[in-house]
PDB file of C-alpha atoms in Angstrom:
ATOM      1  CA  UNK C  21      95.469 103.955  62.126  1.00 61.00           C
ATOM      2  CA  UNK C  22      92.436 101.609  61.386  1.00 76.00           C
ATOM      3  CA  UNK C  23      93.907  98.298  62.778  1.00 81.00           C
ATOM      4  CA  UNK C  24      94.849 100.500  66.269  1.00 85.00           C
ATOM      5  CA  UNK C  25      90.866 101.760  66.294  1.00 87.00           C
ATOM      6  CA  UNK C  26      89.869  98.363  65.710  1.00 90.00           C
ATOM      7  CA  UNK C  27      91.366  97.060  68.586  1.00 92.00           C
ATOM      8  CA  UNK C  28      90.604  99.709  70.971  1.00 91.00           C
ATOM      9  CA  UNK C  29      86.870  99.095  69.454  1.00 92.00           C
ATOM     10  CA  UNK C  30      86.816  95.795  70.632  1.00 93.00           C
ATOM     11  CA  UNK C  31      88.214  96.080  74.046  1.00 94.00           C
ATOM     12  CA  UNK C  32      85.685  98.534  74.680  1.00 94.00           C
ATOM     13  CA  UNK C  33      82.926  96.796  73.401  1.00 93.00           C
ATOM     14  CA  UNK C  34      83.537  94.059  76.327  1.00 90.00           C
ATOM     15  CA  UNK C  35      84.229  96.641  78.791  1.00 91.00           C
ATOM     16  CA  UNK C  36      81.035  98.303  78.490  1.00 91.00           C
ATOM     17  CA  UNK C  37      79.666  94.941  79.656  1.00 87.00           C
ATOM     18  CA  UNK C  38      81.113  94.717  82.923  1.00 85.00           C
ATOM     19  CA  UNK C  39      80.313  96.280  86.046  1.00 78.00           C
ATOM     20  CA  UNK C  40      83.706  97.649  86.727  1.00 85.00           C
ATOM     21  CA  UNK C  41      83.483  99.706  83.296  1.00 88.00           C
ATOM     22  CA  UNK C  42      83.555 103.071  85.084  1.00 91.00           C
ATOM     23  CA  UNK C  43      86.865 102.235  86.961  1.00 88.00           C
ATOM     24  CA  UNK C  44      88.833 100.753  83.763  1.00 92.00           C
ATOM     25  CA  UNK C  45      87.641 102.982  81.019  1.00 92.00           C
ATOM     26  CA  UNK C  46      90.209 105.908  81.575  1.00 93.00           C
ATOM     27  CA  UNK C  47      92.764 103.609  81.715  1.00 93.00           C
ATOM     28  CA  UNK C  48      92.075 101.777  79.105  1.00 93.00           C
ATOM     29  CA  UNK C  49      91.471 104.888  76.911  1.00 92.00           C
ATOM     30  CA  UNK C  50      94.850 106.472  77.758  1.00 93.00           C
ATOM     31  CA  UNK C  51      96.588 102.906  76.766  1.00 93.00           C
ATOM     32  CA  UNK C  52      95.358 102.877  73.597  1.00 91.00           C
ATOM     33  CA  UNK C  53      95.505 106.986  73.236  1.00 90.00           C
ATOM     34  CA  UNK C  54      99.256 106.374  73.987  1.00 91.00           C
ATOM     35  CA  UNK C  55      99.849 103.827  70.789  1.00 90.00           C
ATOM     36  CA  UNK C  56      97.405 106.160  68.668  1.00 87.00           C
ATOM     37  CA  UNK C  57      99.023 109.284  69.178  1.00 88.00           C
ATOM     38  CA  UNK C  58     102.922 107.719  68.397  1.00 85.00           C
ATOM     39  CA  UNK C  59     100.919 105.987  65.404  1.00 81.00           C
ATOM     40  CA  UNK C  60      99.749 109.324  64.129  1.00 83.00           C
ATOM     41  CA  UNK C  61     103.096 110.988  64.475  1.00 83.00           C
ATOM     42  CA  UNK C  62     104.876 108.224  62.662  1.00 79.00           C
ATOM     43  CA  UNK C  63     106.229 108.328  58.743  1.00 77.00           C
ATOM     44  CA  UNK C  64     107.549 105.292  58.686  1.00 78.00           C
ATOM     45  CA  UNK C  65     105.310 102.277  56.897  1.00 71.00           C
ATOM     46  CA  UNK C  66     107.586  99.441  58.313  1.00 71.00           C
ATOM     47  CA  UNK C  67     107.446 101.488  61.934  1.00 72.00           C
ATOM     48  CA  UNK C  68     103.837 102.268  61.545  1.00 71.00           C
ATOM     49  CA  UNK C  69     102.759  98.391  61.181  1.00 77.00           C
ATOM     50  CA  UNK C  70     104.628  97.864  64.539  1.00 85.00           C
ATOM     51  CA  UNK C  71     102.077 100.459  66.586  1.00 82.00           C
ATOM     52  CA  UNK C  72      99.343  98.110  65.249  1.00 85.00           C
ATOM     53  CA  UNK C  73     100.885  94.932  66.310  1.00 89.00           C
ATOM     54  CA  UNK C  74     101.225  96.594  69.508  1.00 90.00           C
ATOM     55  CA  UNK C  75      97.220  97.759  69.698  1.00 91.00           C
ATOM     56  CA  UNK C  76      96.708  93.841  69.020  1.00 93.00           C
ATOM     57  CA  UNK C  77      98.859  92.582  71.816  1.00 94.00           C
ATOM     58  CA  UNK C  78      97.206  95.135  73.968  1.00 94.00           C
ATOM     59  CA  UNK C  79      93.673  94.472  73.108  1.00 94.00           C
ATOM     60  CA  UNK C  80      94.435  90.492  73.899  1.00 94.00           C
ATOM     61  CA  UNK C  81      96.414  91.642  77.163  1.00 93.00           C
ATOM     62  CA  UNK C  82      93.035  93.409  78.493  1.00 94.00           C
ATOM     63  CA  UNK C  83      90.906  91.563  77.302  1.00 91.00           C
ATOM     64  CA  UNK C  84      92.729  88.327  79.066  1.00 88.00           C
ATOM     65  CA  UNK C  85      92.574  90.691  82.054  1.00 88.00           C
ATOM     66  CA  UNK C  86      89.049  91.720  82.163  1.00 85.00           C
ATOM     67  CA  UNK C  87      88.306  87.442  81.713  1.00 81.00           C
ATOM     68  CA  UNK C  88      90.446  87.283  84.898  1.00 74.00           C
ATOM     69  CA  UNK C  89      89.481  90.331  86.766  1.00 71.00           C
ATOM     70  CA  UNK C  90      86.298  88.653  88.564  1.00 65.00           C
ATOM     71  CA  UNK C  91      88.682  85.745  89.884  1.00 66.00           C
ATOM     72  CA  UNK C  92      91.211  88.547  91.781  1.00 77.00           C
ATOM     73  CA  UNK C  93      91.388  88.960  95.186  1.00 89.00           C
ATOM     74  CA  UNK C  94      90.692  92.166  96.760  1.00 94.00           C
ATOM     75  CA  UNK C  95      92.981  94.233  98.425  1.00 97.00           C
ATOM     76  CA  UNK C  96      91.719  97.642  99.892  1.00 98.00           C
ATOM     77  CA  UNK C  97      94.455 100.523 100.604  1.00 98.00           C
ATOM     78  CA  UNK C  98      93.401 103.319 103.510  1.00 98.00           C
ATOM     79  CA  UNK C  99      95.336 106.341 104.300  1.00 98.00           C
ATOM     80  CA  UNK C 100      96.784 109.224 103.314  1.00 98.00           C
ATOM     81  CA  UNK C 101      98.692 110.861 100.101  1.00 97.00           C
ATOM     82  CA  UNK C 102     101.241 107.905 100.399  1.00 98.00           C
ATOM     83  CA  UNK C 103      98.338 105.098  99.506  1.00 98.00           C
ATOM     84  CA  UNK C 104      96.349 107.653  97.184  1.00 98.00           C
ATOM     85  CA  UNK C 105      99.301 108.235  94.948  1.00 98.00           C
ATOM     86  CA  UNK C 106     100.730 104.897  95.181  1.00 98.00           C
ATOM     87  CA  UNK C 107     100.055 103.011  91.889  1.00 97.00           C
ATOM     88  CA  UNK C 108      98.724  99.844  93.200  1.00 97.00           C
ATOM     89  CA  UNK C 109      97.810  98.180  89.590  1.00 94.00           C
ATOM     90  CA  UNK C 110     101.599  97.865  88.328  1.00 96.00           C
ATOM     91  CA  UNK C 111     102.721  96.939  91.702  1.00 96.00           C
ATOM     92  CA  UNK C 112     100.277  94.650  92.239  1.00 96.00           C
ATOM     93  CA  UNK C 113      98.438  93.171  88.781  1.00 93.00           C
ATOM     94  CA  UNK C 114      97.428  90.356  90.237  1.00 89.00           C
ATOM     95  CA  UNK C 115      95.204  91.810  92.771  1.00 94.00           C
ATOM     96  CA  UNK C 116      91.950  94.085  92.361  1.00 93.00           C
ATOM     97  CA  UNK C 117      93.075  97.190  94.283  1.00 96.00           C
ATOM     98  CA  UNK C 118      90.551  99.598  95.668  1.00 97.00           C
ATOM     99  CA  UNK C 119      92.236 102.464  96.486  1.00 98.00           C
ATOM    100  CA  UNK C 120      90.801 105.027  99.783  1.00 98.00           C
ATOM    101  CA  UNK C 121      93.822 106.826 100.263  1.00 98.00           C
ATOM    102  CA  UNK C 122      93.045 110.563 100.696  1.00 98.00           C
ATOM    103  CA  UNK C 123      95.650 113.535 100.541  1.00 97.00           C
ATOM    104  CA  UNK C 124      96.058 115.429 103.961  1.00 97.00           C
ATOM    105  CA  UNK C 125      94.258 113.021 105.966  1.00 97.00           C
ATOM    106  CA  UNK C 126      95.218 111.608 109.266  1.00 98.00           C
ATOM    107  CA  UNK C 127      93.588 109.789 112.245  1.00 98.00           C
ATOM    108  CA  UNK C 128      90.193 111.796 112.336  1.00 98.00           C
ATOM    109  CA  UNK C 129      89.708 109.952 108.279  1.00 98.00           C
ATOM    110  CA  UNK C 130      90.484 106.151 109.497  1.00 98.00           C
ATOM    111  CA  UNK C 131      88.490 106.841 112.374  1.00 98.00           C
ATOM    112  CA  UNK C 132      85.422 107.335 110.442  1.00 98.00           C
ATOM    113  CA  UNK C 133      86.071 105.108 107.330  1.00 98.00           C
ATOM    114  CA  UNK C 134      82.817 103.144 107.112  1.00 97.00           C
ATOM    115  CA  UNK C 135      83.280 101.304 103.618  1.00 97.00           C
ATOM    116  CA  UNK C 136      82.617  97.694 104.079  1.00 97.00           C
ATOM    117  CA  UNK C 137      86.033  96.084 103.362  1.00 97.00           C
ATOM    118  CA  UNK C 138      85.467  92.677 105.046  1.00 95.00           C
ATOM    119  CA  UNK C 139      85.606  90.686 101.890  1.00 92.00           C
ATOM    120  CA  UNK C 140      89.234  92.446 101.248  1.00 96.00           C
ATOM    121  CA  UNK C 141      92.815  92.415 102.695  1.00 97.00           C
ATOM    122  CA  UNK C 142      93.236  95.583 104.074  1.00 98.00           C
ATOM    123  CA  UNK C 143      96.740  98.090 103.550  1.00 98.00           C
ATOM    124  CA  UNK C 144      96.659 100.984 106.258  1.00 98.00           C
ATOM    125  CA  UNK C 145      98.995 103.757 106.311  1.00 98.00           C
ATOM    126  CA  UNK C 146      98.560 107.061 107.814  1.00 98.00           C
ATOM    127  CA  UNK C 147     100.041 109.296 110.637  1.00 98.00           C
ATOM    128  CA  UNK C 148     101.979 111.972 108.784  1.00 96.00           C
ATOM    129  CA  UNK C 149      99.397 114.727 108.936  1.00 96.00           C
ATOM    130  CA  UNK C 150      99.010 114.222 112.615  1.00 97.00           C
ATOM    131  CA  UNK C 151     102.759 114.732 113.927  1.00 95.00           C
ATOM    132  CA  UNK C 152     102.859 118.269 114.612  1.00 93.00           C
ATOM    133  CA  UNK C 153      99.215 117.905 116.479  1.00 96.00           C
ATOM    134  CA  UNK C 154     101.505 115.563 118.978  1.00 97.00           C
ATOM    135  CA  UNK C 155     103.434 116.436 122.048  1.00 94.00           C
ATOM    136  CA  UNK C 156     104.662 114.661 125.366  1.00 91.00           C
ATOM    137  CA  UNK C 157     101.195 114.781 127.123  1.00 96.00           C
ATOM    138  CA  UNK C 158      99.100 113.735 124.202  1.00 97.00           C
ATOM    139  CA  UNK C 159     100.808 111.352 122.480  1.00 98.00           C
ATOM    140  CA  UNK C 160      99.449 108.575 124.293  1.00 98.00           C
ATOM    141  CA  UNK C 161      95.984 109.224 123.955  1.00 98.00           C
ATOM    142  CA  UNK C 162      96.787 109.392 120.111  1.00 98.00           C
ATOM    143  CA  UNK C 163      98.389 106.079 119.990  1.00 98.00           C
ATOM    144  CA  UNK C 164      95.301 104.597 121.967  1.00 98.00           C
ATOM    145  CA  UNK C 165      93.196 106.158 119.253  1.00 98.00           C
ATOM    146  CA  UNK C 166      94.899 104.865 116.235  1.00 98.00           C
ATOM    147  CA  UNK C 167      95.604 101.529 117.057  1.00 98.00           C
ATOM    148  CA  UNK C 168      91.466 101.608 117.723  1.00 98.00           C
ATOM    149  CA  UNK C 169      91.040 102.545 114.567  1.00 98.00           C
ATOM    150  CA  UNK C 170      92.888 100.360 112.481  1.00 98.00           C
ATOM    151  CA  UNK C 171      91.398  97.638 114.291  1.00 98.00           C
ATOM    152  CA  UNK C 172      87.690  98.944 113.260  1.00 98.00           C
ATOM    153  CA  UNK C 173      88.550  98.369 110.121  1.00 98.00           C
ATOM    154  CA  UNK C 174      86.912  95.081 108.728  1.00 97.00           C
ATOM    155  CA  UNK C 175      89.195  92.796 106.625  1.00 97.00           C
ATOM    156  CA  UNK C 176      90.330  89.375 106.075  1.00 95.00           C
ATOM    157  CA  UNK C 177      93.553  90.336 107.054  1.00 97.00           C
ATOM    158  CA  UNK C 178      94.830  93.735 107.788  1.00 98.00           C
ATOM    159  CA  UNK C 179      98.381  95.166 107.377  1.00 98.00           C
ATOM    160  CA  UNK C 180      99.593  98.189 108.540  1.00 98.00           C
ATOM    161  CA  UNK C 181     102.510 100.044 107.457  1.00 98.00           C
ATOM    162  CA  UNK C 182     104.389 102.391 110.067  1.00 98.00           C
ATOM    163  CA  UNK C 183     104.477 106.235 110.125  1.00 98.00           C
ATOM    164  CA  UNK C 184     106.675 107.016 107.423  1.00 98.00           C
ATOM    165  CA  UNK C 185     109.863 109.469 107.830  1.00 97.00           C
ATOM    166  CA  UNK C 186     109.991 113.084 106.395  1.00 94.00           C
ATOM    167  CA  UNK C 187     112.457 116.287 105.880  1.00 92.00           C
ATOM    168  CA  UNK C 188     111.008 119.501 107.143  1.00 84.00           C
ATOM    169  CA  UNK C 189     113.587 121.755 107.825  1.00 73.00           C
ATOM    170  CA  UNK C 190     116.545 123.007 105.310  1.00 71.00           C
ATOM    171  CA  UNK C 191     118.933 122.483 108.240  1.00 74.00           C
ATOM    172  CA  UNK C 192     118.937 118.892 107.777  1.00 82.00           C
ATOM    173  CA  UNK C 193     117.235 118.417 111.421  1.00 88.00           C
ATOM    174  CA  UNK C 194     116.373 114.798 112.555  1.00 93.00           C
ATOM    175  CA  UNK C 195     114.267 115.712 114.798  1.00 93.00           C
ATOM    176  CA  UNK C 196     110.852 115.356 113.573  1.00 94.00           C
ATOM    177  CA  UNK C 197     111.997 111.561 112.858  1.00 96.00           C
ATOM    178  CA  UNK C 198     112.781 110.982 116.222  1.00 96.00           C
ATOM    179  CA  UNK C 199     109.570 111.591 117.405  1.00 96.00           C
ATOM    180  CA  UNK C 200     108.415 109.632 114.463  1.00 97.00           C
ATOM    181  CA  UNK C 201     110.244 106.892 115.776  1.00 97.00           C
ATOM    182  CA  UNK C 202     109.141 106.796 118.879  1.00 97.00           C
ATOM    183  CA  UNK C 203     105.544 107.216 117.564  1.00 98.00           C
ATOM    184  CA  UNK C 204     106.027 103.948 115.522  1.00 98.00           C
ATOM    185  CA  UNK C 205     107.491 101.868 118.580  1.00 98.00           C
ATOM    186  CA  UNK C 206     104.594 102.882 120.830  1.00 98.00           C
ATOM    187  CA  UNK C 207     101.932 102.099 117.901  1.00 98.00           C
ATOM    188  CA  UNK C 208     103.856  98.740 117.601  1.00 98.00           C
ATOM    189  CA  UNK C 209     103.963  97.890 120.882  1.00 98.00           C
ATOM    190  CA  UNK C 210     100.158  98.355 121.373  1.00 98.00           C
ATOM    191  CA  UNK C 211      99.612  96.067 118.897  1.00 98.00           C
ATOM    192  CA  UNK C 212     101.026  92.856 120.451  1.00 96.00           C
ATOM    193  CA  UNK C 213      98.391  90.297 120.796  1.00 96.00           C
ATOM    194  CA  UNK C 214      96.270  91.559 117.815  1.00 97.00           C
ATOM    195  CA  UNK C 215      96.391  90.088 114.190  1.00 96.00           C
ATOM    196  CA  UNK C 216      97.246  92.843 112.515  1.00 97.00           C
ATOM    197  CA  UNK C 217     100.434  92.743 110.493  1.00 97.00           C
ATOM    198  CA  UNK C 218     102.915  95.640 111.270  1.00 98.00           C
ATOM    199  CA  UNK C 219     105.249  96.523 108.424  1.00 98.00           C
ATOM    200  CA  UNK C 220     107.762  98.462 109.664  1.00 98.00           C
ATOM    201  CA  UNK C 221     110.074  99.742 106.617  1.00 98.00           C
ATOM    202  CA  UNK C 222     111.033 103.065 108.614  1.00 98.00           C
ATOM    203  CA  UNK C 223     114.848 102.494 108.549  1.00 97.00           C
ATOM    204  CA  UNK C 224     114.724 101.258 104.922  1.00 98.00           C
ATOM    205  CA  UNK C 225     113.707 104.633 103.974  1.00 98.00           C
ATOM    206  CA  UNK C 226     116.234 106.591 106.191  1.00 96.00           C
ATOM    207  CA  UNK C 227     119.959 107.976 105.458  1.00 95.00           C
ATOM    208  CA  UNK C 228     121.212 109.718 108.409  1.00 94.00           C
ATOM    209  CA  UNK C 229     118.201 110.254 110.215  1.00 94.00           C
ATOM    210  CA  UNK C 230     116.120 111.985 107.269  1.00 95.00           C
ATOM    211  CA  UNK C 231     114.191 110.576 104.375  1.00 96.00           C
ATOM    212  CA  UNK C 232     116.371 109.515 101.835  1.00 96.00           C
ATOM    213  CA  UNK C 233     116.816 112.237  99.138  1.00 95.00           C
ATOM    214  CA  UNK C 234     117.146 109.110  96.433  1.00 97.00           C
ATOM    215  CA  UNK C 235     113.272 107.872  97.863  1.00 98.00           C
ATOM    216  CA  UNK C 236     111.418 111.182  97.550  1.00 96.00           C
ATOM    217  CA  UNK C 237     109.988 113.767  95.291  1.00 95.00           C
ATOM    218  CA  UNK C 238     109.595 116.375  97.543  1.00 93.00           C
ATOM    219  CA  UNK C 239     110.899 115.552 101.159  1.00 90.00           C
ATOM    220  CA  UNK C 240     107.501 114.018 101.978  1.00 91.00           C
ATOM    221  CA  UNK C 241     106.007 111.674  99.411  1.00 95.00           C
ATOM    222  CA  UNK C 242     108.011 108.962  97.978  1.00 97.00           C
ATOM    223  CA  UNK C 243     109.025 108.239  94.294  1.00 97.00           C
ATOM    224  CA  UNK C 244     108.790 104.812  92.158  1.00 97.00           C
ATOM    225  CA  UNK C 245     111.912 103.539  94.178  1.00 98.00           C
ATOM    226  CA  UNK C 246     110.256 104.454  97.906  1.00 98.00           C
ATOM    227  CA  UNK C 247     107.242 102.632  96.316  1.00 98.00           C
ATOM    228  CA  UNK C 248     109.120  99.663  95.002  1.00 98.00           C
ATOM    229  CA  UNK C 249     110.618  99.437  98.798  1.00 98.00           C
ATOM    230  CA  UNK C 250     106.615  98.991 100.197  1.00 98.00           C
ATOM    231  CA  UNK C 251     105.842  97.294  97.497  1.00 98.00           C
ATOM    232  CA  UNK C 252     108.320  94.523  98.062  1.00 97.00           C
ATOM    233  CA  UNK C 253     108.102  94.440 101.354  1.00 98.00           C
ATOM    234  CA  UNK C 254     104.052  94.115 101.197  1.00 98.00           C
ATOM    235  CA  UNK C 255     104.221  91.489  98.222  1.00 96.00           C
ATOM    236  CA  UNK C 256     106.373  89.233 100.777  1.00 95.00           C
ATOM    237  CA  UNK C 257     103.775  89.595 103.689  1.00 95.00           C
ATOM    238  CA  UNK C 258     100.964  88.661 100.918  1.00 94.00           C
ATOM    239  CA  UNK C 259     102.657  85.545 100.109  1.00 87.00           C
ATOM    240  CA  UNK C 260     102.324  84.313 103.481  1.00 81.00           C
ATOM    241  CA  UNK C 261      99.115  82.232 104.849  1.00 74.00           C
ATOM    242  CA  UNK C 262      96.189  84.386 106.494  1.00 68.00           C
ATOM    243  CA  UNK C 263      97.421  85.598 109.709  1.00 59.00           C
ATOM    244  CA  UNK C 264     100.713  84.058 109.756  1.00 50.00           C
ATOM    245  CA  UNK C 265     102.914  86.378 108.442  1.00 50.00           C
ATOM    246  CA  UNK C 266     105.728  87.980 110.405  1.00 49.00           C
ATOM    247  CA  UNK C 267     106.356  90.988 111.314  1.00 50.00           C
ATOM    248  CA  UNK C 268     108.600  93.289 108.697  1.00 53.00           C
TER     249      UNK C 268
END
């Protein structure tokens, strides 16, 4: 146990000298806490030693991470709960990920977004929470505002995900997703001639016209499999030169 605490102590000695210490403090504490908790419950001496080794390995990994963190390019994420609940540091460890996702938000949040993200590549996804405010009469006006809001977010490059499908009815209705599909098409057409890179994963999330139940925890929010689809699509695009990546 002493060796685990020593590894943790060394990491936090370094972390406390960093400007980003508040962002990393909880994550690092949790990592060591999991090892410490398991070690406390262990009664096998030989196995106990393995926890000391794990703590030492974690110490080295985190110290290396801190050495490199200033060198990481920035990736800012803006949107609703789909963004807020994305485990960005797991899927994009080579980036400094800034999560500005807020559950329940929609167009009004993005229109009012005033964080300076001009030194970041920016990933945006929203729209699900606005769906039931829309109809045939106001949808075109919404699309105008939607695209204007996306273009107003400062960035080195902006990547816009489509609005994702959702399951709102127990009778297996597909009507809401047909509407979202139509809305996505209007947004995509409106983006023509801009530098926005559009990431269309709508069909990859669908099964029989509904959000694939294997990709969601509650018929709206994505699970790990769902986020893997998003992450793979974004990673492929990030590998391309700035403003030359194809639509997906």
